[in-house]
Coordinates of C-alpha atoms in Angstrom, one line a residue:
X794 CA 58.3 78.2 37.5
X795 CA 57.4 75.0 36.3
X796 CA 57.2 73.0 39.4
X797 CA 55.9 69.4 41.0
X798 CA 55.4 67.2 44.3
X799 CA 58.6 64.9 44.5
X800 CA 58.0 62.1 46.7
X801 CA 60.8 60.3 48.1
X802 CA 60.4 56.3 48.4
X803 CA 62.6 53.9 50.1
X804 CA 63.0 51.8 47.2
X805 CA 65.1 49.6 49.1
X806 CA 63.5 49.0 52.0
X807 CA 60.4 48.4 50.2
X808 CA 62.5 45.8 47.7
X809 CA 63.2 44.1 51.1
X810 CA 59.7 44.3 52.5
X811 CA 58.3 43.2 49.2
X812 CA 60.0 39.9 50.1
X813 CA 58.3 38.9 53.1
X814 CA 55.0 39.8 51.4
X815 CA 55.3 37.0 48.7
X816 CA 55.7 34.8 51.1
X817 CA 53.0 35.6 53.4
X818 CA 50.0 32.9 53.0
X819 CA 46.4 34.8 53.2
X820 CA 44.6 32.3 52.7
X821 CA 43.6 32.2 56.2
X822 CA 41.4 35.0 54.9
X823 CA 38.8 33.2 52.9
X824 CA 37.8 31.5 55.9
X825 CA 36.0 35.0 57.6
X826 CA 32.4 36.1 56.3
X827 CA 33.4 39.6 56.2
X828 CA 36.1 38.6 53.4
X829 CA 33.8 40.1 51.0
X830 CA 35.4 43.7 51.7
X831 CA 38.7 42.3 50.4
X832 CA 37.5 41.4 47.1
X833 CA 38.2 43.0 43.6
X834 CA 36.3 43.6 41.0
X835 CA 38.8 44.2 38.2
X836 CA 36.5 43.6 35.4
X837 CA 33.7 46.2 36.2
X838 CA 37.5 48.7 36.4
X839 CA 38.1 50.7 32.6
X840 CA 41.2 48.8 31.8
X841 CA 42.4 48.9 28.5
X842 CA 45.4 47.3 26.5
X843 CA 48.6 49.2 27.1
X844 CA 49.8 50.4 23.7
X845 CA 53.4 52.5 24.9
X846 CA 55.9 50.8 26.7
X847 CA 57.1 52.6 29.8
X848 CA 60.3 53.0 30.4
X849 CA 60.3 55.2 34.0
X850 CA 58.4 54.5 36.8
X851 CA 57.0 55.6 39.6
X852 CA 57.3 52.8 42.0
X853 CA 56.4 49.1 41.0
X854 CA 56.3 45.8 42.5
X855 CA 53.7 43.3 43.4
X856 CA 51.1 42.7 46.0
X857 CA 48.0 40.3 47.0
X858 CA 44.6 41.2 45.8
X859 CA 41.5 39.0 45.7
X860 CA 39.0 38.4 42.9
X861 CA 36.4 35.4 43.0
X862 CA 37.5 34.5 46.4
X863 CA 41.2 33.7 44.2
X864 CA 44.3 35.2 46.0
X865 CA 47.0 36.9 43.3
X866 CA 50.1 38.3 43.4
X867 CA 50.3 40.2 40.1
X868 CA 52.9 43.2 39.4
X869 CA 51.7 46.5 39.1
X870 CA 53.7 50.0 37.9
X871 CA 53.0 53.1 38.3
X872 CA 53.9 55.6 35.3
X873 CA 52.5 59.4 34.0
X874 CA 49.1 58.4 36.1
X875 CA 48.5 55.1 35.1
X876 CA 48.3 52.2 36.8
X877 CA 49.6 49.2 34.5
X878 CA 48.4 45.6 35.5
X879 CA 50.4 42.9 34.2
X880 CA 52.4 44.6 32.1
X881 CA 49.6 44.6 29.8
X882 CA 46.4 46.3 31.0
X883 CA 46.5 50.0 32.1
X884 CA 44.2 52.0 33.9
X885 CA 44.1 56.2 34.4
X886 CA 44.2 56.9 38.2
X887 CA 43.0 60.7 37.8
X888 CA 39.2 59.2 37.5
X889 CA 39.8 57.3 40.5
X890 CA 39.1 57.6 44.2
X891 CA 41.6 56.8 46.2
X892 CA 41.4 55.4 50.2
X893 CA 43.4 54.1 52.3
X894 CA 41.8 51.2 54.7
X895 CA 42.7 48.6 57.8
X896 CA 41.1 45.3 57.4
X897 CA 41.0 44.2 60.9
X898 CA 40.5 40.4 62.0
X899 CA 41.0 39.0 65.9
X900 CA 44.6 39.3 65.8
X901 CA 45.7 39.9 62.6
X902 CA 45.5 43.3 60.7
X903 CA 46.0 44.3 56.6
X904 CA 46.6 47.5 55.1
X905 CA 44.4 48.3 51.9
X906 CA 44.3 50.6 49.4
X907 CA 41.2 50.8 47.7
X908 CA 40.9 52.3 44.1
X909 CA 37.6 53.4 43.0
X910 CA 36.4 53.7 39.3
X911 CA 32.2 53.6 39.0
X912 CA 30.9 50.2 39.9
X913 CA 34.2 48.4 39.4
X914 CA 36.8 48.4 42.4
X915 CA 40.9 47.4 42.9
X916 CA 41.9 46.5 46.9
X917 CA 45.7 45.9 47.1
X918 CA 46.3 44.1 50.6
X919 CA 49.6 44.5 52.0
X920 CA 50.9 42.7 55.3
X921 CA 53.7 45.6 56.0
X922 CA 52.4 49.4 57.0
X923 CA 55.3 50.4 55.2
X924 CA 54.6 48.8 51.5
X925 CA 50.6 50.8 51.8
X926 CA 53.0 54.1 53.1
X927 CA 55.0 54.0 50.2
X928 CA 52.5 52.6 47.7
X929 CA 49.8 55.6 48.8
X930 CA 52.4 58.7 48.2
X931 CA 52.2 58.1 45.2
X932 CA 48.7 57.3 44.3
X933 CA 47.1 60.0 46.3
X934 CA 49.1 62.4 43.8
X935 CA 47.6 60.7 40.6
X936 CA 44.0 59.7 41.7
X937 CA 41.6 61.1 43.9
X938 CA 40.9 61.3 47.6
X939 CA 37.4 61.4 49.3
X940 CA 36.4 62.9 53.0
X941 CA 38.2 66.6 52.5
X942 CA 36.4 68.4 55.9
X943 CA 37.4 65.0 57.5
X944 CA 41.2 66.3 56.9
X945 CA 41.0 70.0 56.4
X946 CA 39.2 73.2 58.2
X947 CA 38.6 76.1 55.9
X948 CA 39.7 79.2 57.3
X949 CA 39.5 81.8 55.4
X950 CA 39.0 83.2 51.9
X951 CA 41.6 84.3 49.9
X952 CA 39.7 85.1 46.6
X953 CA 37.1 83.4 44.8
X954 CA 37.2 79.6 45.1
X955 CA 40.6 79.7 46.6
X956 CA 40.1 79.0 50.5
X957 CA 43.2 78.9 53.0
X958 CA 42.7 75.6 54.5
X959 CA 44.6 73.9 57.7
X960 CA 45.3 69.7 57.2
X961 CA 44.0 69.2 61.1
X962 CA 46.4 65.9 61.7
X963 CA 49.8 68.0 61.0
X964 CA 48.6 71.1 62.1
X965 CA 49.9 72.9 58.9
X966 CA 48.5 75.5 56.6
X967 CA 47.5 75.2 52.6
X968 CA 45.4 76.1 50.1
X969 CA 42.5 74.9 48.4
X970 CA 40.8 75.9 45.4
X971 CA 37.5 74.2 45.9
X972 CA 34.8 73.9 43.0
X973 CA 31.1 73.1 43.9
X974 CA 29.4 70.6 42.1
X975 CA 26.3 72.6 41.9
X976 CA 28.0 75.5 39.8
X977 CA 28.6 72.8 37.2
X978 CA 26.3 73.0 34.7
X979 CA 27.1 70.8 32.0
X980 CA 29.4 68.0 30.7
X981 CA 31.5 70.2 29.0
X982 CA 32.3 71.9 32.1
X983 CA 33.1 68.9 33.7
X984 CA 35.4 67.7 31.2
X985 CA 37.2 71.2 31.2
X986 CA 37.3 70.7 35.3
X987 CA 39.0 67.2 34.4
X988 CA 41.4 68.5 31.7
X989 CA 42.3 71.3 34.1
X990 CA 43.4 69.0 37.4
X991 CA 45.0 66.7 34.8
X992 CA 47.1 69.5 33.4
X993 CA 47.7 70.7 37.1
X994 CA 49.2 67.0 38.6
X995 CA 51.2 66.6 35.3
X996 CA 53.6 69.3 37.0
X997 CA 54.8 70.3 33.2
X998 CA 53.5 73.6 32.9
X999 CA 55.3 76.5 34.5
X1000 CA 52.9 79.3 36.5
X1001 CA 50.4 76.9 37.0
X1002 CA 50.6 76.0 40.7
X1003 CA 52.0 72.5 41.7
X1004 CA 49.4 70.1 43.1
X1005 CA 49.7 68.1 46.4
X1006 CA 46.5 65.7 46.2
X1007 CA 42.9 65.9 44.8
X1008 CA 40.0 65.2 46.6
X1009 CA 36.0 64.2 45.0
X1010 CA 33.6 64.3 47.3
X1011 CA 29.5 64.1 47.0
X1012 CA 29.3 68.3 46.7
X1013 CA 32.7 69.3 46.2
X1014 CA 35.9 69.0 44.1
X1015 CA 39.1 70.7 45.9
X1016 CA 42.9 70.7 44.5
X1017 CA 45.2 71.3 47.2
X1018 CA 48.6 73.1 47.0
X1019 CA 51.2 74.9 49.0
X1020 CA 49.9 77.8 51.2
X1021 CA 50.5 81.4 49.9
X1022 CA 49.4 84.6 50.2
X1023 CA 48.3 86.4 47.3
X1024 CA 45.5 88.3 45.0
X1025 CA 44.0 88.8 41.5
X1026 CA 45.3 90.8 38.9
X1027 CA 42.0 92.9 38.8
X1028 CA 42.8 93.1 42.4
X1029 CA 46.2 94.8 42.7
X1030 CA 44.9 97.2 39.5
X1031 CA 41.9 98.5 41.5
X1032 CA 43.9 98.4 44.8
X1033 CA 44.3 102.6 45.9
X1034 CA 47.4 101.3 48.1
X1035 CA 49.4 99.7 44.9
X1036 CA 50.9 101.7 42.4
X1037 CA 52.0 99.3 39.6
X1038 CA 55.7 100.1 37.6
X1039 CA 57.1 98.9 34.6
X1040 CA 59.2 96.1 36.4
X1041 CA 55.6 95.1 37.7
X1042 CA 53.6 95.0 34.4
X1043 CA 56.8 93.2 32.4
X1044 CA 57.1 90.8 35.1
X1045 CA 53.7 89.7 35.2
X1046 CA 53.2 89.5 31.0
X1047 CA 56.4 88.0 30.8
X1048 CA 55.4 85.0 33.1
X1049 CA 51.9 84.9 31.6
X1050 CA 53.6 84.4 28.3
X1051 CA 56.2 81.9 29.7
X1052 CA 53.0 79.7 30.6
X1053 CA 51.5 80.1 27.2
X1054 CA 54.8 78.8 26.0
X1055 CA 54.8 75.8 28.0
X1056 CA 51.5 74.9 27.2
X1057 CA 52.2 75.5 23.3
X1058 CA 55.2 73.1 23.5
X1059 CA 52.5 70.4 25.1
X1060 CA 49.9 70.9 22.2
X1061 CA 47.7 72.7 24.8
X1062 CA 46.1 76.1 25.6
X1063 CA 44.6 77.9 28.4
X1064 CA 41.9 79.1 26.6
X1065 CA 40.7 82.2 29.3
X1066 CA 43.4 84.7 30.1
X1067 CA 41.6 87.3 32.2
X1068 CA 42.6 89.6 34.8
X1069 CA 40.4 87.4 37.2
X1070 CA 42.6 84.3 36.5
X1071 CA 46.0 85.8 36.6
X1072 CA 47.3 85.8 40.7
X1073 CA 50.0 87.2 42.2
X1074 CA 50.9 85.0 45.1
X1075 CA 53.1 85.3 47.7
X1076 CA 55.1 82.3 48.8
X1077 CA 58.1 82.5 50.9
X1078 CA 58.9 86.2 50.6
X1079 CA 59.1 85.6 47.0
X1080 CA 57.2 87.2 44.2
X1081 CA 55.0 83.9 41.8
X1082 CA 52.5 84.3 39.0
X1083 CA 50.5 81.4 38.7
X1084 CA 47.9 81.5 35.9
X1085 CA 44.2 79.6 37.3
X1086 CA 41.0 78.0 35.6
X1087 CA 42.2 76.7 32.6
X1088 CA 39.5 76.5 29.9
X1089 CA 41.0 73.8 28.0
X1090 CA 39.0 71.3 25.8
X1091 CA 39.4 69.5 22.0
X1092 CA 37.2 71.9 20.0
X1093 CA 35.4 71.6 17.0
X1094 CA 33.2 73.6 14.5
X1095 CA 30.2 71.4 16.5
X1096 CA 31.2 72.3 19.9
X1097 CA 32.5 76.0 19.6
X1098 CA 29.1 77.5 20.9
X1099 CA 30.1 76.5 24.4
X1100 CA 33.0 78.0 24.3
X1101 CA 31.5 81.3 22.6
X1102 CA 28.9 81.2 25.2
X1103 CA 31.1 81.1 28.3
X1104 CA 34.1 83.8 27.3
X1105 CA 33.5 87.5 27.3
X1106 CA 32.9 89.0 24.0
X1107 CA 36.2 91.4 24.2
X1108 CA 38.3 87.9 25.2
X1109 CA 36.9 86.5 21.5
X1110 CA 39.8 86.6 18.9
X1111 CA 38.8 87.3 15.5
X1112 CA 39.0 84.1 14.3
X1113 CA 37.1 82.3 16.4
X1114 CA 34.3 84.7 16.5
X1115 CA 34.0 84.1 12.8
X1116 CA 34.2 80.3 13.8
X1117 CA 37.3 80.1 11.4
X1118 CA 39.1 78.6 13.7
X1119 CA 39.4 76.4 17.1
X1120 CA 41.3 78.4 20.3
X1121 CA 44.8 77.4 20.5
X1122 CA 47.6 79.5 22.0
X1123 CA 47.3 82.2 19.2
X1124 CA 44.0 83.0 20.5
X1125 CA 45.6 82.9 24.1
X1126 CA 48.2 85.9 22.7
X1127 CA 45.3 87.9 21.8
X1128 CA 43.5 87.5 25.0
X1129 CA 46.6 88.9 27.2
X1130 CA 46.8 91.6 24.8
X1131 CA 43.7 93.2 25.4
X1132 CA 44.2 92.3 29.3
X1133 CA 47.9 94.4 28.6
X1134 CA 45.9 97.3 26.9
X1135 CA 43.0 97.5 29.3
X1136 CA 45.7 97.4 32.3
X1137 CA 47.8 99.7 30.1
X1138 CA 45.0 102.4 29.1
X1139 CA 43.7 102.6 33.1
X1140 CA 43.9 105.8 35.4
X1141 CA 43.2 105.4 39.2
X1142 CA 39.7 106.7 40.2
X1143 CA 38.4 105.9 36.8
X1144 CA 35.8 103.2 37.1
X1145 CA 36.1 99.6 35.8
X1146 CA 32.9 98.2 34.9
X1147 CA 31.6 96.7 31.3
X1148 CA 31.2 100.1 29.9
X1149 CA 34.8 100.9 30.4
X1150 CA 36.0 97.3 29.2
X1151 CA 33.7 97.8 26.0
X1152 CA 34.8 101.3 25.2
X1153 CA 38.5 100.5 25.2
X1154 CA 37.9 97.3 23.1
X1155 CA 35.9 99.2 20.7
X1156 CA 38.2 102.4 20.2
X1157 CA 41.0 100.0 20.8
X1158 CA 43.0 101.1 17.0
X1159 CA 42.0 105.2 17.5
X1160 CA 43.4 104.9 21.3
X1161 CA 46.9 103.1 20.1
X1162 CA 47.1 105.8 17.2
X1163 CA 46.6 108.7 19.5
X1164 CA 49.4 107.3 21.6
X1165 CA 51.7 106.5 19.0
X1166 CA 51.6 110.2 17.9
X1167 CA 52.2 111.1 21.3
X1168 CA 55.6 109.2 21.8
X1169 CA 56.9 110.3 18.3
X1170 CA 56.2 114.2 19.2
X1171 CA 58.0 113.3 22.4
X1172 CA 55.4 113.7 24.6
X1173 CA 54.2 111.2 27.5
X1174 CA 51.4 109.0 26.8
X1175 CA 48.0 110.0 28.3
X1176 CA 48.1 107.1 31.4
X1177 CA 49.8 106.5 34.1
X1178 CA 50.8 102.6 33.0
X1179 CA 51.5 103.3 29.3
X1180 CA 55.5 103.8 29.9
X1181 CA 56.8 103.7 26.6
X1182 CA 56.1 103.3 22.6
X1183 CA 57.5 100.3 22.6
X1184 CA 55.4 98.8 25.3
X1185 CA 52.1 100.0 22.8
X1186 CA 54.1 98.1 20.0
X1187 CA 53.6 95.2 21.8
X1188 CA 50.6 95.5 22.9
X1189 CA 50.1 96.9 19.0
X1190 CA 51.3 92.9 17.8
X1191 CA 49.3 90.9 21.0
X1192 CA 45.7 92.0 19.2
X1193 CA 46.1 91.8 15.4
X1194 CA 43.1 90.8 14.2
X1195 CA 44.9 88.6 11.6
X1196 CA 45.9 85.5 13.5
X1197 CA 48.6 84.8 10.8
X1198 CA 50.1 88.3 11.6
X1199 CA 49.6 88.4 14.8
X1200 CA 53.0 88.1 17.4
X1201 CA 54.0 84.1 18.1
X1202 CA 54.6 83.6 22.0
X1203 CA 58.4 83.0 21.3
X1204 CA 58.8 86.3 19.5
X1205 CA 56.8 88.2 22.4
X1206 CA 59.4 87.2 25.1
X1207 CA 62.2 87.9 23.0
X1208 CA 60.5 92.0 22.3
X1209 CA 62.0 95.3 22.3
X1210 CA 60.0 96.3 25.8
X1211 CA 61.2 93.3 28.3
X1212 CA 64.7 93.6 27.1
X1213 CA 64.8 97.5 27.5
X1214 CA 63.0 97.1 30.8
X1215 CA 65.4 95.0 32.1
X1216 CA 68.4 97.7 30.6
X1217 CA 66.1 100.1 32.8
X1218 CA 66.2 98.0 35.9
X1219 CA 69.8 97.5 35.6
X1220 CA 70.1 101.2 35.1
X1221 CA 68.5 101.7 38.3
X1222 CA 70.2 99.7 40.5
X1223 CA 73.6 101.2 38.9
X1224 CA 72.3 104.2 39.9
X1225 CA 71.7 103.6 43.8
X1226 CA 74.8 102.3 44.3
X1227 CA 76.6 105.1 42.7
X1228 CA 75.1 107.3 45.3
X1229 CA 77.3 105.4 48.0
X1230 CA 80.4 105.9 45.8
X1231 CA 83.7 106.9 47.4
X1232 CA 85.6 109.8 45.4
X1233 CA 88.0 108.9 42.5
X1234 CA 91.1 110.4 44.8
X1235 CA 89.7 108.0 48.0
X1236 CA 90.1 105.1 45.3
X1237 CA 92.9 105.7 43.8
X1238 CA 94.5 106.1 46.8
X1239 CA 93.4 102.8 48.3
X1240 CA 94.5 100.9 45.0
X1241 CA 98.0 102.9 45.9
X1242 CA 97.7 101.4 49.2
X1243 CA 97.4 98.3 48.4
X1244 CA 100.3 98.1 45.9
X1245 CA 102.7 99.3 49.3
X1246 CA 101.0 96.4 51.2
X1247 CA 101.5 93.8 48.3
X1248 CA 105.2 94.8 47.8
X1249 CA 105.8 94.9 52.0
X1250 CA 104.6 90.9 51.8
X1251 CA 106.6 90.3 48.7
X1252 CA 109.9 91.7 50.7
X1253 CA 108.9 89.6 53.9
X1254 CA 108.2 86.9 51.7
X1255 CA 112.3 86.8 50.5
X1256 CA 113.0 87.0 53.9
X1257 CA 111.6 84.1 54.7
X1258 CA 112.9 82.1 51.7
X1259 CA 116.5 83.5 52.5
X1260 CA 116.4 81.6 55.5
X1261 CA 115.0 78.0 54.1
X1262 CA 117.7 78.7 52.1
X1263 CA 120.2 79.1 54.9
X1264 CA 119.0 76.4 56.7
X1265 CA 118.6 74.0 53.9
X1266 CA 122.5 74.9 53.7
X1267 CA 123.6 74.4 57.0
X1268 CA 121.8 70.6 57.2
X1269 CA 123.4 69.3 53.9
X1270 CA 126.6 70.8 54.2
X1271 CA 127.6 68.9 57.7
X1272 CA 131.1 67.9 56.3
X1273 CA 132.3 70.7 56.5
X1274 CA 134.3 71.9 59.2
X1275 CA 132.7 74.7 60.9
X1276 CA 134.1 76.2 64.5
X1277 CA 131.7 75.3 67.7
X1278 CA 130.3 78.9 68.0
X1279 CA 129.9 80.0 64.3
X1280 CA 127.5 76.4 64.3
X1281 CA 125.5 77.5 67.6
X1282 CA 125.0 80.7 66.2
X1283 CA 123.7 80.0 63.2
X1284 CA 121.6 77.3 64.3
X1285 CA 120.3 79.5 66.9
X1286 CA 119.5 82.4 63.8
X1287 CA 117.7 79.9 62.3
X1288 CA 115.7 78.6 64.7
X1289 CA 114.1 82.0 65.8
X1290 CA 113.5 82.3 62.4
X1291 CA 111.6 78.9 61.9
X1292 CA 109.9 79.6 65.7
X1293 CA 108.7 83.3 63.8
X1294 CA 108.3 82.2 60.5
X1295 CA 104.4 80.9 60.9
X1296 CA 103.9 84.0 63.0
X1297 CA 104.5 86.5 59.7
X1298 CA 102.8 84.0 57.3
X1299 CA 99.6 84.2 59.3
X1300 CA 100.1 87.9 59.5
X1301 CA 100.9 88.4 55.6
X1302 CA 97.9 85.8 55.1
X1303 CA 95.7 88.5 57.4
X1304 CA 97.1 91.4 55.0
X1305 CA 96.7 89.8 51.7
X1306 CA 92.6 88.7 53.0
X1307 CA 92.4 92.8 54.0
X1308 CA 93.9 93.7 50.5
X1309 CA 91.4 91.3 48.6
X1310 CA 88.5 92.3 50.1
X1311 CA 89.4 96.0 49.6
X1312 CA 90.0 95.6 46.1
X1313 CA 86.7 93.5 45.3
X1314 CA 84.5 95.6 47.7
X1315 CA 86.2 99.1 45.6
X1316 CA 85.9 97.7 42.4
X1317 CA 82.5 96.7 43.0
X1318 CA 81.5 100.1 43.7
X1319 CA 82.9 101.4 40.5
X1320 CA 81.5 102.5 37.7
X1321 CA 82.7 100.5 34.3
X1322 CA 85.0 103.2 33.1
X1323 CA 86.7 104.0 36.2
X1324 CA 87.3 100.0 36.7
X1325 CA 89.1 100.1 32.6
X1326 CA 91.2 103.0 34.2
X1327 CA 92.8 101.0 37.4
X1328 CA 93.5 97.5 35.4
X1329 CA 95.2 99.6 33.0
X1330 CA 97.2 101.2 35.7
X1331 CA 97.7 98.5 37.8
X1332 CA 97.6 95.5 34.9
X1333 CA 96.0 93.1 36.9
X1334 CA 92.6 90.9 35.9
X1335 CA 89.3 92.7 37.1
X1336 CA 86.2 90.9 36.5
X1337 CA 82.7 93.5 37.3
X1338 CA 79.9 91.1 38.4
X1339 CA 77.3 89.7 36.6
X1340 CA 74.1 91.8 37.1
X1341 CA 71.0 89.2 37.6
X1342 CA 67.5 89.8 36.7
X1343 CA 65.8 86.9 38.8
X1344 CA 62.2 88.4 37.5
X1345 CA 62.6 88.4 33.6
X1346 CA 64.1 84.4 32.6
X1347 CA 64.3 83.8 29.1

């Protein structure tokens, strides 16, 4: 699920607010010696000419800031992580740090928020705790924040470089996946750090998890998100408690493959699908895949060696090994396949190590062959999570060797083996609640039922009309000349039948709930043939629900 921190801002109180802070006079300010903490150094900041107009914003407005001891009030917006001066200078907030800060003089107090960039620095001063409230949602979520074990306790590990981590002013659990500055080697692996947290806060990429704030410190770089529970891929294969099904393995390719999608339709790839980066988290009682460590980068013919050198050989599509081509979401097709056929191809006991990871890859065509002769002599494949022919076609298409023939992500959701897996889901949940069937005679004989009850309302129902009718009658017809008792008694009829007449509607309304939900819950229990049979018999409008398959979305 593609997802992404929403903040809410009080656009209108801070309209209002914004009003008192134009008028506010600092220069009162200049006056202190320690005024030097207020001041800005814009032109030391990476600014450069804005080239697209924005038309959406994240919040914008103006404030003070200070620069050669001048004060300003220029505007400022906020749009896709950058911060636009003046309309016409923009800055990108992800290489920023990000504070916020109280400038404290006798009596007085501001409210900073200092943005960070190398040497160069931007302090907006606000007057109102509010405007640095509202102002700070929203750049916390596109910069970065310093002084993480200030804010957080580690607590435990979860797997490797994902920690669960407790925010100590709220109290309140999450996770962190932290990276240590040590373990990065070179400048490429920075950059591909940097691509990766700027693919994460974009929010437009579904399965990779939704980022609450970033924070850069002197050994550390950690990228908090919502707390869950969860494990690798490798994990839950090599896990002697977890046995996993069909539903299982579809569910997790087919949200693997709904990421590569995403990232296609962005001009992006992931660049290393392994079983390591693929988690299965838990969040709310509900099942989520999120897919970790992205290894995206611009590559070239003069760069590829890096990426050669840092993915395993089996990972390595054709193409690229032959340096024929740059990765790309083709190349991210081929790396889920073998990850499908080593999953697919793996018996419980055996051991997983390099040699079993090379064998497979390398005996990868006499292995799907073997199988495929299998399934058409009608026999069952040789392991336990190799379910079906068509599940080995797919894998079959994910790792052609020839790019050009190899499956597109579109056509890969749309295959023979998700649709017929979700047919077999289906299938079984038909199944189960067959088992709690009543007989056909039990049925038919509580649709016969209901017909007496629906034709006992429709008779009390004329009963009731007949007298409206009768009393409509005896108030417009007063010129006529009727004896005393004849009027008293009929006036007395009819007002024992008004006084009971609510009485019997509630009661017919009681029957008519009983009847509906008798009907529904019967025909819901029905198989599809037997429901044909009663709205022939009965002529009435039956509608079966809609089945829902919540894990496979096309």
């Amino acid at each position: 699920m593609k997802q992404n921190k929403v903040n809410k801002i009080d656009f209108e109180l801070l309209q209002k607010i914004q009003i008192n802070e134009s008028n506010v006079n600092l220069s009162w300010v200049l006056k202190f010696p320690n005024c030097h903490e207020l001041q800005s150094f814009i032109f030391q900041m990476p600014f450069i000419d804005l080239q697209i107009q924005q038309s959406k914003y994240d919040i914008q407005g103006s404030c003070h800031i200070i620069t050669n001891n001048q004060i300003q009030f220029p505007l400022l917006q906020i749009a896709e992580g950058i911060l636009i001066y003046q309309k016409h200078k923009c800055l990108f907030l992800s290489d920023c740090i990000i504070e916020k800060q109280k400038f404290v003089c006798h009596q007085s107090q501001l409210f900073l928020i200092k943005i960070s960039h190398n040497q160069g620095r931007l302090i907006l001063i606000f007057v109102h705790p509010v405007s640095q409230r509202e102002w700070f949602k929203i750049l916390k979520l596109q910069g970065k924040q310093n002084n993480f074990l200030q804010k957080y306790r580690i607590n435990e590990v979860i797997m490797s470089n994902i920690f669960s981590v407790l925010l100590k002013r709220k109290n309140k659990k999450y996770v962190a996946q932290i990276y240590q500055k040590n373990d990065i080697k070179s400048q490429e692996q920075n950059e591909i750090i940097n691509n990766y947290i700027k693919i994460l806060k974009s929010g437009k990429i579904i399965n990779y998890y939704p980022v609450l704030s970033i924070f850069e410190d002197t050994e550390t770089i950690s990228i908090i998100t919502y707390q869950f529970i969860g494990k690798t891929f490798e994990s839950l294969l090599l896990s002697d408690q977890t046995s996993i099904t069909q539903m299982n393995l579809a569910f997790i390719i087919c949200s693997v493959l709904q990421c590569l999608k995403c990232l296609q339709d962005e001009e992006l790839f992931h660049g290393y699908v392994c079983l390591e980066n693929i988690i299965m988290a838990n969040m709310l009682g509900s099942l989520q895949i999120y897919l970790i460590n992205s290894n995206y980068k611009p590559y070239n013919i003069n760069n590829l060696n890096f990426y050669l050198d840092s993915i395993p050989n089996y990972l390595i599509a054709p193409e690229i090994l032959s340096q024929q081509d740059q990765p790309s979401v083709k190349s991210d097709i081929y790396q889920l396949g073998m990850i499908f056929l080593i999953v697919s191809f793996f018996a419980k006991g055996q051991s997983y190590n390099r040699q079993y990871i090379s064998k497979i890859s390398q005996s990868r065509i006499e292995l799907i062959k073997q199988q495929e002769i299998n399934f058409q002599q009608y026999k069952n494949s040789d392991f336990p999570y190799l379910f079906s022919a068509c599940q080995l076609d797919l894998i079959k298409k994910m790792t052609e060797n020839d790019p050009n023939k190899r499956i597109s992500v579109n056509d890969a959701l749309k295959h023979a083996w998700f649709i017929n897996t979700k047919d077999k889901l289906k299938s079984q949940k038909q199944q189960s609640i067959n088992r709690n069937l009543p007989s056909l005679k039990t049925i038919i004989e509580m649709v016969e039922q209901s017909e007496y009850d629906i034709r006992r309302k429709s008779l009390k129902l004329s009963i009731i009309q007949q007298g409206k009718n009768k009393l409509e009658c005896a108030t417009s017809l007063k010129q006529f000349d009727f004896n005393a008792f004849q009027q008293q008694q009929d006036a007395n009829y009819l007002v024992k039948s008004l006084e009971s007449q609510n009485e019997i509607i509630d009661e017919d309304h009681e029957i008519s709930n009983l009847i509906f939900k008798l009907n529904d819950k019967q025909f819901r229990m029905m198989p599809s043939s037997l429901s044909h049979f009663i709205q022939d018999k009965n002529q009435y409008r039956l509608t079966q629900p809609n089945n829902h398959l919540t894990q496979f979305q096309d």
